[in-house]
Amino acid sequence: MSGPAGTGKTTALTQFGKTIEAIDRRRHPGVDGRIPVVYVTVPPAATSRMLAVEFARFLGLPVTTRANITDVIEAVCGVLIDARVTVVCVDELHNLSLATRNGAEVSDTLKYFSERIPATFIYAGVDREAGGLFDGTRGRQIAGRFGVIETVPFPRTEEWTGLVTTLEQALRLHHHRSGTLEGLAHYLHDRTGGMIGSLSHLIRGAAIDAILDGTEKITRKSLQKVKLDRAAQKRRARPAS
């Protein structure tokens, strides 16, 4: 998955992983030791060992400072194969640059994992095509193994209203009137430009304010008091073409 920041890549990735986990547990009830889904993020300025350690940390495997990368990778692959992993989610892929030696080694490590582990690998990052992910020999290898799902801001459609409704249903405010945010769907789209990250920030900020001031509800007035991220402010200030 590739697209601008704030378009819901991490949300989609984690929700997909949650769905696969639930399906797997229904198919194999009461079976211990299964790890159907793995989720890791590529650390900033990552090295191949740092990435391998991220996998080990997710699995709860102890990693000593003396352990070399081969030992870590072998331990990770062994556990994941035994645990019947089916999906591996790798987030923050924009922290990987094929133009650097470390980035190239991280790419090779991911390729090695995908060859050793019988699972579907899903990558997510900001503007990966523009970032050169598919350039060069390694880039062509990645391009030959993956399809790209582009993420974009939500248009002002029923899907946007449904997203707002879903977020509203998750609120636990004592005096909030159900349907208030759904009725403000167009206003919320104007404020956020259809970006799920900005929408989540806006509603979460208004909910926190409602708890702190004791009103326990969100209104258009309270939403207007929440200061949004810089990108959302710039989008709203941009004149219509």
PDB file of C-alpha atoms in Angstrom:
ATOM      1  CA  MET A   1       0.000   0.000   0.000  1.00  0.00           C
ATOM      2  CA  SER A   2       1.334   3.360  -1.009  1.00  0.00           C
ATOM      3  CA  GLY A   3      -0.051   6.881  -0.778  1.00  0.00           C
ATOM      4  CA  PRO A   4       0.139  10.228   0.992  1.00  0.00           C
ATOM      5  CA  ALA A   5       0.520  10.382   4.756  1.00  0.00           C
ATOM      6  CA  GLY A   6      -2.761  10.282   6.634  1.00  0.00           C
ATOM      7  CA  THR A   7      -4.717   8.270   4.078  1.00  0.00           C
ATOM      8  CA  GLY A   8      -5.232   5.277   6.365  1.00  0.00           C
ATOM      9  CA  LYS A   9      -2.478   2.850   5.350  1.00  0.00           C
ATOM     10  CA  THR A  10      -1.616   1.755   8.885  1.00  0.00           C
ATOM     11  CA  THR A  11      -5.308   1.608   9.820  1.00  0.00           C
ATOM     12  CA  ALA A  12      -6.062  -0.612   6.822  1.00  0.00           C
ATOM     13  CA  LEU A  13      -3.011  -2.783   7.490  1.00  0.00           C
ATOM     14  CA  THR A  14      -3.832  -3.413  11.146  1.00  0.00           C
ATOM     15  CA  GLN A  15      -7.522  -3.945  10.436  1.00  0.00           C
ATOM     16  CA  PHE A  16      -6.649  -6.492   7.760  1.00  0.00           C
ATOM     17  CA  GLY A  17      -4.338  -8.276  10.177  1.00  0.00           C
ATOM     18  CA  LYS A  18      -7.048  -8.295  12.847  1.00  0.00           C
ATOM     19  CA  THR A  19      -9.529  -9.806  10.386  1.00  0.00           C
ATOM     20  CA  ILE A  20      -7.110 -12.563   9.337  1.00  0.00           C
ATOM     21  CA  GLU A  21      -6.351 -13.309  13.003  1.00  0.00           C
ATOM     22  CA  ALA A  22     -10.066 -13.642  13.801  1.00  0.00           C
ATOM     23  CA  ILE A  23     -10.669 -15.920  10.809  1.00  0.00           C
ATOM     24  CA  ASP A  24      -7.722 -18.121  11.772  1.00  0.00           C
ATOM     25  CA  ARG A  25      -8.912 -18.479  15.358  1.00  0.00           C
ATOM     26  CA  ARG A  26     -12.382 -19.484  14.180  1.00  0.00           C
ATOM     27  CA  ARG A  27     -10.894 -22.119  11.907  1.00  0.00           C
ATOM     28  CA  HIS A  28      -8.577 -23.463  14.610  1.00  0.00           C
ATOM     29  CA  PRO A  29     -10.387 -23.017  17.929  1.00  0.00           C
ATOM     30  CA  GLY A  30      -8.490 -23.989  21.041  1.00  0.00           C
ATOM     31  CA  VAL A  31      -5.192 -24.523  19.175  1.00  0.00           C
ATOM     32  CA  ASP A  32      -2.277 -22.998  21.054  1.00  0.00           C
ATOM     33  CA  GLY A  33       0.991 -21.858  19.549  1.00  0.00           C
ATOM     34  CA  ARG A  34      -0.404 -20.373  16.345  1.00  0.00           C
ATOM     35  CA  ILE A  35       0.696 -16.885  15.291  1.00  0.00           C
ATOM     36  CA  PRO A  36      -1.328 -16.213  12.131  1.00  0.00           C
ATOM     37  CA  VAL A  37      -0.335 -12.559  11.742  1.00  0.00           C
ATOM     38  CA  VAL A  38       2.922 -10.675  12.328  1.00  0.00           C
ATOM     39  CA  TYR A  39       3.117  -6.869  12.365  1.00  0.00           C
ATOM     40  CA  VAL A  40       6.419  -4.986  12.369  1.00  0.00           C
ATOM     41  CA  THR A  41       7.565  -1.496  11.418  1.00  0.00           C
ATOM     42  CA  VAL A  42      10.768  -0.616   9.594  1.00  0.00           C
ATOM     43  CA  PRO A  43      12.841   1.474  12.052  1.00  0.00           C
ATOM     44  CA  PRO A  44      14.311   4.814  10.930  1.00  0.00           C
ATOM     45  CA  ALA A  45      17.755   4.358   9.348  1.00  0.00           C
ATOM     46  CA  ALA A  46      17.196   0.626   9.690  1.00  0.00           C
ATOM     47  CA  THR A  47      19.867  -1.994   9.228  1.00  0.00           C
ATOM     48  CA  SER A  48      19.144  -5.611   8.376  1.00  0.00           C
ATOM     49  CA  ARG A  49      19.878  -6.623  11.986  1.00  0.00           C
ATOM     50  CA  MET A  50      17.529  -3.962  13.339  1.00  0.00           C
ATOM     51  CA  LEU A  51      14.734  -5.309  11.138  1.00  0.00           C
ATOM     52  CA  ALA A  52      15.412  -8.897  12.202  1.00  0.00           C
ATOM     53  CA  VAL A  53      15.333  -7.774  15.847  1.00  0.00           C
ATOM     54  CA  GLU A  54      11.934  -6.122  15.231  1.00  0.00           C
ATOM     55  CA  PHE A  55      10.587  -9.515  14.151  1.00  0.00           C
ATOM     56  CA  ALA A  56      12.165 -11.169  17.182  1.00  0.00           C
ATOM     57  CA  ARG A  57      10.704  -8.525  19.497  1.00  0.00           C
ATOM     58  CA  PHE A  58       7.205  -9.100  18.116  1.00  0.00           C
ATOM     59  CA  LEU A  59       7.589 -12.822  18.786  1.00  0.00           C
ATOM     60  CA  GLY A  60       9.024 -12.278  22.266  1.00  0.00           C
ATOM     61  CA  LEU A  61      12.324 -13.928  21.380  1.00  0.00           C
ATOM     62  CA  PRO A  62      15.296 -12.906  23.530  1.00  0.00           C
ATOM     63  CA  VAL A  63      18.076 -11.262  21.520  1.00  0.00           C
ATOM     64  CA  THR A  64      21.475 -10.699  23.128  1.00  0.00           C
ATOM     65  CA  THR A  65      23.908  -8.058  21.954  1.00  0.00           C
ATOM     66  CA  ARG A  66      26.286 -10.838  20.887  1.00  0.00           C
ATOM     67  CA  ALA A  67      23.728 -12.566  18.664  1.00  0.00           C
ATOM     68  CA  ASN A  68      24.599 -12.059  14.997  1.00  0.00           C
ATOM     69  CA  ILE A  69      22.030 -11.420  12.305  1.00  0.00           C
ATOM     70  CA  THR A  70      22.153 -14.999  11.023  1.00  0.00           C
ATOM     71  CA  ASP A  71      21.242 -16.357  14.456  1.00  0.00           C
ATOM     72  CA  VAL A  72      18.366 -13.884  14.803  1.00  0.00           C
ATOM     73  CA  ILE A  73      16.979 -14.590  11.331  1.00  0.00           C
ATOM     74  CA  GLU A  74      17.171 -18.370  11.815  1.00  0.00           C
ATOM     75  CA  ALA A  75      15.361 -18.112  15.152  1.00  0.00           C
ATOM     76  CA  VAL A  76      12.641 -15.865  13.670  1.00  0.00           C
ATOM     77  CA  CYS A  77      12.087 -18.066  10.617  1.00  0.00           C
ATOM     78  CA  GLY A  78      11.968 -21.214  12.744  1.00  0.00           C
ATOM     79  CA  VAL A  79       9.327 -19.808  15.096  1.00  0.00           C
ATOM     80  CA  LEU A  80       7.176 -18.336  12.325  1.00  0.00           C
ATOM     81  CA  ILE A  81       7.153 -21.565  10.343  1.00  0.00           C
ATOM     82  CA  ASP A  82       6.289 -23.595  13.447  1.00  0.00           C
ATOM     83  CA  ALA A  83       3.584 -21.052  14.398  1.00  0.00           C
ATOM     84  CA  ARG A  84       1.906 -21.345  10.964  1.00  0.00           C
ATOM     85  CA  VAL A  85       2.076 -17.639  10.176  1.00  0.00           C
ATOM     86  CA  THR A  86      -0.046 -16.698   7.159  1.00  0.00           C
ATOM     87  CA  VAL A  87       0.352 -12.898   6.885  1.00  0.00           C
ATOM     88  CA  VAL A  88       3.348 -10.653   7.570  1.00  0.00           C
ATOM     89  CA  CYS A  89       2.567  -6.905   7.729  1.00  0.00           C
ATOM     90  CA  VAL A  90       5.526  -4.549   7.303  1.00  0.00           C
ATOM     91  CA  ASP A  91       4.706  -0.897   7.999  1.00  0.00           C
ATOM     92  CA  GLU A  92       6.637   2.377   7.624  1.00  0.00           C
ATOM     93  CA  LEU A  93       8.352   1.108   4.483  1.00  0.00           C
ATOM     94  CA  HIS A  94       9.301   4.689   3.582  1.00  0.00           C
ATOM     95  CA  ASN A  95      12.086   4.336   6.175  1.00  0.00           C
ATOM     96  CA  LEU A  96      13.791   2.027   3.661  1.00  0.00           C
ATOM     97  CA  SER A  97      15.883   3.608   0.897  1.00  0.00           C
ATOM     98  CA  LEU A  98      17.349   1.375  -1.781  1.00  0.00           C
ATOM     99  CA  ALA A  99      19.849   4.137  -2.564  1.00  0.00           C
ATOM    100  CA  THR A 100      21.757   3.400   0.653  1.00  0.00           C
ATOM    101  CA  ARG A 101      23.750   0.308   1.554  1.00  0.00           C
ATOM    102  CA  ASN A 102      21.740  -0.317   4.709  1.00  0.00           C
ATOM    103  CA  GLY A 103      18.478   0.110   2.841  1.00  0.00           C
ATOM    104  CA  ALA A 104      19.567  -2.355   0.170  1.00  0.00           C
ATOM    105  CA  GLU A 105      20.515  -4.883   2.864  1.00  0.00           C
ATOM    106  CA  VAL A 106      17.132  -4.430   4.573  1.00  0.00           C
ATOM    107  CA  SER A 107      15.421  -5.063   1.238  1.00  0.00           C
ATOM    108  CA  ASP A 108      17.470  -8.243   0.804  1.00  0.00           C
ATOM    109  CA  THR A 109      16.523  -9.346   4.325  1.00  0.00           C
ATOM    110  CA  LEU A 110      12.823  -8.855   3.604  1.00  0.00           C
ATOM    111  CA  LYS A 111      13.227 -10.823   0.380  1.00  0.00           C
ATOM    112  CA  TYR A 112      14.947 -13.618   2.309  1.00  0.00           C
ATOM    113  CA  PHE A 113      12.140 -13.702   4.878  1.00  0.00           C
ATOM    114  CA  SER A 114       9.542 -13.912   2.114  1.00  0.00           C
ATOM    115  CA  GLU A 115      11.380 -16.839   0.528  1.00  0.00           C
ATOM    116  CA  ARG A 116      11.774 -18.748   3.798  1.00  0.00           C
ATOM    117  CA  ILE A 117       8.378 -18.067   5.354  1.00  0.00           C
ATOM    118  CA  PRO A 118       5.252 -19.439   3.597  1.00  0.00           C
ATOM    119  CA  ALA A 119       3.129 -16.346   4.184  1.00  0.00           C
ATOM    120  CA  THR A 120       1.663 -13.376   2.337  1.00  0.00           C
ATOM    121  CA  PHE A 121       3.756 -10.241   2.838  1.00  0.00           C
ATOM    122  CA  ILE A 122       2.082  -6.826   2.856  1.00  0.00           C
ATOM    123  CA  TYR A 123       4.114  -3.622   2.797  1.00  0.00           C
ATOM    124  CA  ALA A 124       2.836  -0.120   3.558  1.00  0.00           C
ATOM    125  CA  GLY A 125       4.582   3.234   3.282  1.00  0.00           C
ATOM    126  CA  VAL A 126       4.286   6.848   2.196  1.00  0.00           C
ATOM    127  CA  ASP A 127       4.530   7.477  -1.561  1.00  0.00           C
ATOM    128  CA  ARG A 128       6.690   4.430  -2.232  1.00  0.00           C
ATOM    129  CA  GLU A 129       6.613   4.637  -6.019  1.00  0.00           C
ATOM    130  CA  ALA A 130       7.809   8.242  -5.979  1.00  0.00           C
ATOM    131  CA  GLY A 131      10.414   7.249  -3.383  1.00  0.00           C
ATOM    132  CA  GLY A 132      12.220   4.933  -5.794  1.00  0.00           C
ATOM    133  CA  LEU A 133      11.132   1.633  -4.292  1.00  0.00           C
ATOM    134  CA  PHE A 134      10.857   0.046  -7.732  1.00  0.00           C
ATOM    135  CA  ASP A 135      14.066   1.491  -9.193  1.00  0.00           C
ATOM    136  CA  GLY A 136      17.187  -0.514  -9.953  1.00  0.00           C
ATOM    137  CA  THR A 137      17.737  -4.270  -9.770  1.00  0.00           C
ATOM    138  CA  ARG A 138      16.300  -4.683  -6.281  1.00  0.00           C
ATOM    139  CA  GLY A 139      13.397  -2.406  -7.148  1.00  0.00           C
ATOM    140  CA  ARG A 140      12.518  -4.506 -10.176  1.00  0.00           C
ATOM    141  CA  GLN A 141      12.561  -7.610  -7.983  1.00  0.00           C
ATOM    142  CA  ILE A 142      10.106  -5.969  -5.599  1.00  0.00           C
ATOM    143  CA  ALA A 143       7.932  -4.784  -8.491  1.00  0.00           C
ATOM    144  CA  GLY A 144       7.827  -8.322  -9.840  1.00  0.00           C
ATOM    145  CA  ARG A 145       6.577  -9.728  -6.530  1.00  0.00           C
ATOM    146  CA  PHE A 146       4.018  -7.161  -5.384  1.00  0.00           C
ATOM    147  CA  GLY A 147       0.932  -5.360  -6.619  1.00  0.00           C
ATOM    148  CA  VAL A 148       0.353  -1.773  -5.511  1.00  0.00           C
ATOM    149  CA  ILE A 149      -2.784  -0.500  -3.796  1.00  0.00           C
ATOM    150  CA  GLU A 150      -2.891   3.294  -3.901  1.00  0.00           C
ATOM    151  CA  THR A 151      -4.437   5.049  -0.914  1.00  0.00           C
ATOM    152  CA  VAL A 152      -6.047   8.449  -1.455  1.00  0.00           C
ATOM    153  CA  PRO A 153      -8.180  10.859   0.578  1.00  0.00           C
ATOM    154  CA  PHE A 154     -11.806   9.779   0.980  1.00  0.00           C
ATOM    155  CA  PRO A 155     -14.178  11.457  -1.481  1.00  0.00           C
ATOM    156  CA  ARG A 156     -17.330  13.018  -0.030  1.00  0.00           C
ATOM    157  CA  THR A 157     -19.465   9.923  -0.564  1.00  0.00           C
ATOM    158  CA  GLU A 158     -21.443   7.405   1.464  1.00  0.00           C
ATOM    159  CA  GLU A 159     -18.172   5.663   2.332  1.00  0.00           C
ATOM    160  CA  TRP A 160     -16.976   8.823   4.079  1.00  0.00           C
ATOM    161  CA  THR A 161     -20.238   9.103   6.012  1.00  0.00           C
ATOM    162  CA  GLY A 162     -19.920   5.434   6.956  1.00  0.00           C
ATOM    163  CA  LEU A 163     -16.399   6.045   8.258  1.00  0.00           C
ATOM    164  CA  VAL A 164     -17.609   8.957  10.386  1.00  0.00           C
ATOM    165  CA  THR A 165     -20.454   6.815  11.726  1.00  0.00           C
ATOM    166  CA  THR A 166     -18.047   4.022  12.647  1.00  0.00           C
ATOM    167  CA  LEU A 167     -15.807   6.411  14.562  1.00  0.00           C
ATOM    168  CA  GLU A 168     -18.826   7.901  16.310  1.00  0.00           C
ATOM    169  CA  GLN A 169     -20.004   4.469  17.426  1.00  0.00           C
ATOM    170  CA  ALA A 170     -16.650   3.944  19.126  1.00  0.00           C
ATOM    171  CA  LEU A 171     -17.149   7.006  21.365  1.00  0.00           C
ATOM    172  CA  ARG A 172     -17.868   6.396  25.050  1.00  0.00           C
ATOM    173  CA  LEU A 173     -19.091   9.864  26.016  1.00  0.00           C
ATOM    174  CA  HIS A 174     -21.999   9.857  28.491  1.00  0.00           C
ATOM    175  CA  HIS A 175     -23.994  12.743  26.975  1.00  0.00           C
ATOM    176  CA  HIS A 176     -23.104  12.473  23.294  1.00  0.00           C
ATOM    177  CA  ARG A 177     -26.134  12.203  21.011  1.00  0.00           C
ATOM    178  CA  SER A 178     -25.775   9.394  18.484  1.00  0.00           C
ATOM    179  CA  GLY A 179     -25.893  10.661  14.889  1.00  0.00           C
ATOM    180  CA  THR A 180     -24.404  14.085  15.677  1.00  0.00           C
ATOM    181  CA  LEU A 181     -21.146  13.429  13.827  1.00  0.00           C
ATOM    182  CA  GLU A 182     -22.934  11.644  11.000  1.00  0.00           C
ATOM    183  CA  GLY A 183     -24.954  14.828  10.502  1.00  0.00           C
ATOM    184  CA  LEU A 184     -21.685  16.792  10.384  1.00  0.00           C
ATOM    185  CA  ALA A 185     -20.074  14.517   7.791  1.00  0.00           C
ATOM    186  CA  HIS A 186     -19.776  17.276   5.165  1.00  0.00           C
ATOM    187  CA  TYR A 187     -18.304  19.699   7.695  1.00  0.00           C
ATOM    188  CA  LEU A 188     -15.809  17.057   8.828  1.00  0.00           C
ATOM    189  CA  HIS A 189     -14.792  16.448   5.217  1.00  0.00           C
ATOM    190  CA  ASP A 190     -14.223  20.174   4.715  1.00  0.00           C
ATOM    191  CA  ARG A 191     -12.075  20.307   7.856  1.00  0.00           C
ATOM    192  CA  THR A 192      -9.964  17.246   7.079  1.00  0.00           C
ATOM    193  CA  GLY A 193      -9.912  17.056   3.283  1.00  0.00           C
ATOM    194  CA  GLY A 194     -11.034  13.438   3.501  1.00  0.00           C
ATOM    195  CA  MET A 195      -7.882  12.311   5.306  1.00  0.00           C
ATOM    196  CA  ILE A 196      -8.586   9.554   7.808  1.00  0.00           C
ATOM    197  CA  GLY A 197      -5.585  10.543   9.934  1.00  0.00           C
ATOM    198  CA  SER A 198      -6.842  14.110  10.290  1.00  0.00           C
ATOM    199  CA  LEU A 199     -10.389  12.903  10.963  1.00  0.00           C
ATOM    200  CA  SER A 200      -9.218  10.576  13.725  1.00  0.00           C
ATOM    201  CA  HIS A 201      -7.135  13.368  15.253  1.00  0.00           C
ATOM    202  CA  LEU A 202     -10.074  15.782  15.147  1.00  0.00           C
ATOM    203  CA  ILE A 203     -12.605  13.460  16.761  1.00  0.00           C
ATOM    204  CA  ARG A 204     -10.138  12.174  19.333  1.00  0.00           C
ATOM    205  CA  GLY A 205      -9.153  15.712  20.297  1.00  0.00           C
ATOM    206  CA  ALA A 206     -12.787  16.788  20.661  1.00  0.00           C
ATOM    207  CA  ALA A 207     -13.541  13.687  22.761  1.00  0.00           C
ATOM    208  CA  ILE A 208     -10.635  14.398  25.108  1.00  0.00           C
ATOM    209  CA  ASP A 209     -11.798  18.009  25.502  1.00  0.00           C
ATOM    210  CA  ALA A 210     -15.350  16.790  26.227  1.00  0.00           C
ATOM    211  CA  ILE A 211     -14.064  14.564  29.017  1.00  0.00           C
ATOM    212  CA  LEU A 212     -11.855  17.257  30.512  1.00  0.00           C
ATOM    213  CA  ASP A 213     -14.539  19.975  30.526  1.00  0.00           C
ATOM    214  CA  GLY A 214     -17.247  17.586  31.744  1.00  0.00           C
ATOM    215  CA  THR A 215     -19.659  18.069  28.841  1.00  0.00           C
ATOM    216  CA  GLU A 216     -19.174  14.463  27.691  1.00  0.00           C
ATOM    217  CA  LYS A 217     -20.393  15.237  24.173  1.00  0.00           C
ATOM    218  CA  ILE A 218     -19.072  16.465  20.832  1.00  0.00           C
ATOM    219  CA  THR A 219     -20.715  19.296  18.925  1.00  0.00           C
ATOM    220  CA  ARG A 220     -19.769  21.367  15.905  1.00  0.00           C
ATOM    221  CA  LYS A 221     -18.723  24.146  18.274  1.00  0.00           C
ATOM    222  CA  SER A 222     -16.393  21.849  20.190  1.00  0.00           C
ATOM    223  CA  LEU A 223     -14.947  20.469  16.957  1.00  0.00           C
ATOM    224  CA  GLN A 224     -14.135  23.995  15.797  1.00  0.00           C
ATOM    225  CA  LYS A 225     -11.941  24.463  18.868  1.00  0.00           C
ATOM    226  CA  VAL A 226      -9.664  21.549  17.950  1.00  0.00           C
ATOM    227  CA  LYS A 227      -6.525  22.589  16.110  1.00  0.00           C
ATOM    228  CA  LEU A 228      -5.734  20.177  13.294  1.00  0.00           C
ATOM    229  CA  ASP A 229      -2.415  19.088  11.851  1.00  0.00           C
ATOM    230  CA  ARG A 230      -0.515  21.455   9.581  1.00  0.00           C
ATOM    231  CA  ALA A 231      -1.284  19.463   6.417  1.00  0.00           C
ATOM    232  CA  ALA A 232      -5.043  19.629   7.044  1.00  0.00           C
ATOM    233  CA  GLN A 233      -4.853  23.374   7.717  1.00  0.00           C
ATOM    234  CA  LYS A 234      -2.993  23.956   4.446  1.00  0.00           C
ATOM    235  CA  ARG A 235      -5.520  21.880   2.488  1.00  0.00           C
ATOM    236  CA  ARG A 236      -8.404  23.876   3.916  1.00  0.00           C
ATOM    237  CA  ALA A 237      -6.717  27.201   3.223  1.00  0.00           C
ATOM    238  CA  ARG A 238      -6.015  26.255  -0.416  1.00  0.00           C
ATOM    239  CA  PRO A 239      -8.401  28.113  -2.733  1.00  0.00           C
ATOM    240  CA  ALA A 240     -10.712  26.013  -4.882  1.00  0.00           C
ATOM    241  CA  SER A 241      -9.584  25.713  -8.491  1.00  0.00           C
TER     242      SER A 241
END
